[in-house]
PDB file of C-alpha atoms in Angstrom:
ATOM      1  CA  UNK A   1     120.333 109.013 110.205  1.00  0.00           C
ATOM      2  CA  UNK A   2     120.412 109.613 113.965  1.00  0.00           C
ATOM      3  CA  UNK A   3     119.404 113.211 115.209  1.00  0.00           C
ATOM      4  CA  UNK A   4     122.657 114.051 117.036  1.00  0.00           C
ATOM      5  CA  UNK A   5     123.978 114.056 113.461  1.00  0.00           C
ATOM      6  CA  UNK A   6     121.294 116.279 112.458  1.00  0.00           C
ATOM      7  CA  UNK A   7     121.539 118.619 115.265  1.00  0.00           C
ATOM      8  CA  UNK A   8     125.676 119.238 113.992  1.00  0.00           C
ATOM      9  CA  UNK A   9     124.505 120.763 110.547  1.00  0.00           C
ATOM     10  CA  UNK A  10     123.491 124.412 109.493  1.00  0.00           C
ATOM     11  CA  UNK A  11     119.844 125.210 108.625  1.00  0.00           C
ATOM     12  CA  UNK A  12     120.874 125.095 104.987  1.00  0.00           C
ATOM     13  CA  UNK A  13     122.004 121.835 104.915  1.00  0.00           C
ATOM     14  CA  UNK A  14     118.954 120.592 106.346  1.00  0.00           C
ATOM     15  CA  UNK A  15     117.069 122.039 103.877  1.00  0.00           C
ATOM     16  CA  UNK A  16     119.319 120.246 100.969  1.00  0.00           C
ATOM     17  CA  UNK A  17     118.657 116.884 103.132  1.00  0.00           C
ATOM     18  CA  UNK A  18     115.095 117.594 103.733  1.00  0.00           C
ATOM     19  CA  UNK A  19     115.081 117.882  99.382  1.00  0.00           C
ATOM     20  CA  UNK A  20     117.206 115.021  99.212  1.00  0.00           C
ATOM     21  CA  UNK A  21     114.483 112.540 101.443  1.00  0.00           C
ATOM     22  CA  UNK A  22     111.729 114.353 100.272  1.00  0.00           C
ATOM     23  CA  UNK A  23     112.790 113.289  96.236  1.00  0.00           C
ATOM     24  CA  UNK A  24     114.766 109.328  97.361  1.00  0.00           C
ATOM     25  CA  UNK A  25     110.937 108.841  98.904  1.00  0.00           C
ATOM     26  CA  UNK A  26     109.436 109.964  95.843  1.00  0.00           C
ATOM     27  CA  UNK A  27     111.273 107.286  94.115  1.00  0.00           C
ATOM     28  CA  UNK A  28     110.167 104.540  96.595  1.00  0.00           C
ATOM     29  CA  UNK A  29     107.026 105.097  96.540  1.00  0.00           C
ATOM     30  CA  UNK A  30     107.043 105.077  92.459  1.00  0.00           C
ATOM     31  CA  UNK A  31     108.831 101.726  92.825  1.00  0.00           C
ATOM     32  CA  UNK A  32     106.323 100.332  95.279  1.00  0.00           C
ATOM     33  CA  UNK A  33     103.559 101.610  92.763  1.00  0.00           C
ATOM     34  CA  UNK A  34     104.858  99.599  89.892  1.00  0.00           C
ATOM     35  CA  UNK A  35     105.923  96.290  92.335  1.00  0.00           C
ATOM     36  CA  UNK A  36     109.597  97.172  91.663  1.00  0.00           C
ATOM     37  CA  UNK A  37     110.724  97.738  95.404  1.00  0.00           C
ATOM     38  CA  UNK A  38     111.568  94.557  97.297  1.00  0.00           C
ATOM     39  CA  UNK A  39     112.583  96.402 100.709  1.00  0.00           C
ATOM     40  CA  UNK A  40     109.128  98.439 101.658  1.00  0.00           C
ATOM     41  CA  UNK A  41     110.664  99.137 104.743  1.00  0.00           C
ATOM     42  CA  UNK A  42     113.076 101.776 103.248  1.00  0.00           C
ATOM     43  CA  UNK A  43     109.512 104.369 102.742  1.00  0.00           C
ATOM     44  CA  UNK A  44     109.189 104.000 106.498  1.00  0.00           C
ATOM     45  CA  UNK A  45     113.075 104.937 107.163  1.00  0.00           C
ATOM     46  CA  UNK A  46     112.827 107.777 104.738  1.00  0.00           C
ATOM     47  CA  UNK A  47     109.507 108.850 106.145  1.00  0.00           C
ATOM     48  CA  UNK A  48     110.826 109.009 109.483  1.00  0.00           C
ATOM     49  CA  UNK A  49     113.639 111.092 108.732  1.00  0.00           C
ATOM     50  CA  UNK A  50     111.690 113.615 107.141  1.00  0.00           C
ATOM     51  CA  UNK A  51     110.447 113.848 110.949  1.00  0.00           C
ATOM     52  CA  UNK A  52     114.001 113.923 112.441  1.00  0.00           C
ATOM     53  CA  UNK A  53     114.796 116.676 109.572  1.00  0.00           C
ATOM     54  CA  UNK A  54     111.559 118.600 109.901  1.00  0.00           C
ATOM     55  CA  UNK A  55     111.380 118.267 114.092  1.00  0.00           C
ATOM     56  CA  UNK A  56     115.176 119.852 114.086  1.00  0.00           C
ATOM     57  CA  UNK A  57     114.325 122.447 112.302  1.00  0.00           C
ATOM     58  CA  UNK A  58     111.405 123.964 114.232  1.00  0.00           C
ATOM     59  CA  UNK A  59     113.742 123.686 117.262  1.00  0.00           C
ATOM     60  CA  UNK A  60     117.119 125.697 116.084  1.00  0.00           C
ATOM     61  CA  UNK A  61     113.833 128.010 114.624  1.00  0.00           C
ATOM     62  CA  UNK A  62     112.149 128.136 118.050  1.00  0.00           C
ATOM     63  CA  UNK A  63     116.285 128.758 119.504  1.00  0.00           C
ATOM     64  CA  UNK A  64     116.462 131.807 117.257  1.00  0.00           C
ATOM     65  CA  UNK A  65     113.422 133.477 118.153  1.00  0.00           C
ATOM     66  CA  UNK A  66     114.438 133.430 121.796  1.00  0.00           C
TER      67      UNK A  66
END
C-alpha cells in the first residue's frame, strides 16, 4: 500500500484500515506461532503499513490543529 494512496482517504477510513492491518497481522503472527505461514515476509509488509497508516494520521491531525 503506497502512502499517496493513503494520503487520498478520510480519517475514518484509515481508522477501518488501521483495524483491518492491525487484525490480518494478528493472524500472521498466529500462523508463524504454530509453523503454518510459509511467507514471513508478509508480518514485515503488514507491520510497515501500520507505520504508513499510523504516520498519516498524525499529519492530517497535526494539519487540523493549524
Amino acid at each position: 500500500m503506497k502512502a499517496s494512496e493513503l494520503r487520498k482517504k478520510s480519517v475514518d477510513e484509515l481508522q477501518q484500515e488501521i483495524n483491518v492491518q492491525l487484525e490480518r497481522q494478528f493472524k500472521l503472527r498466529m500462523q508463524l506461532a504454530t509453523s503454518q505461514l510459509g511467507q514471513t515476509h508478509q508480518i514485515k509488509d503488514v507491520r510497515r503499513n501500520v507505520a504508513r497508516i499510523k504516520t498519516i494520521l498524525n499529519q492530517k491531525e497535526s494539519e487540523s490543529n493549524d
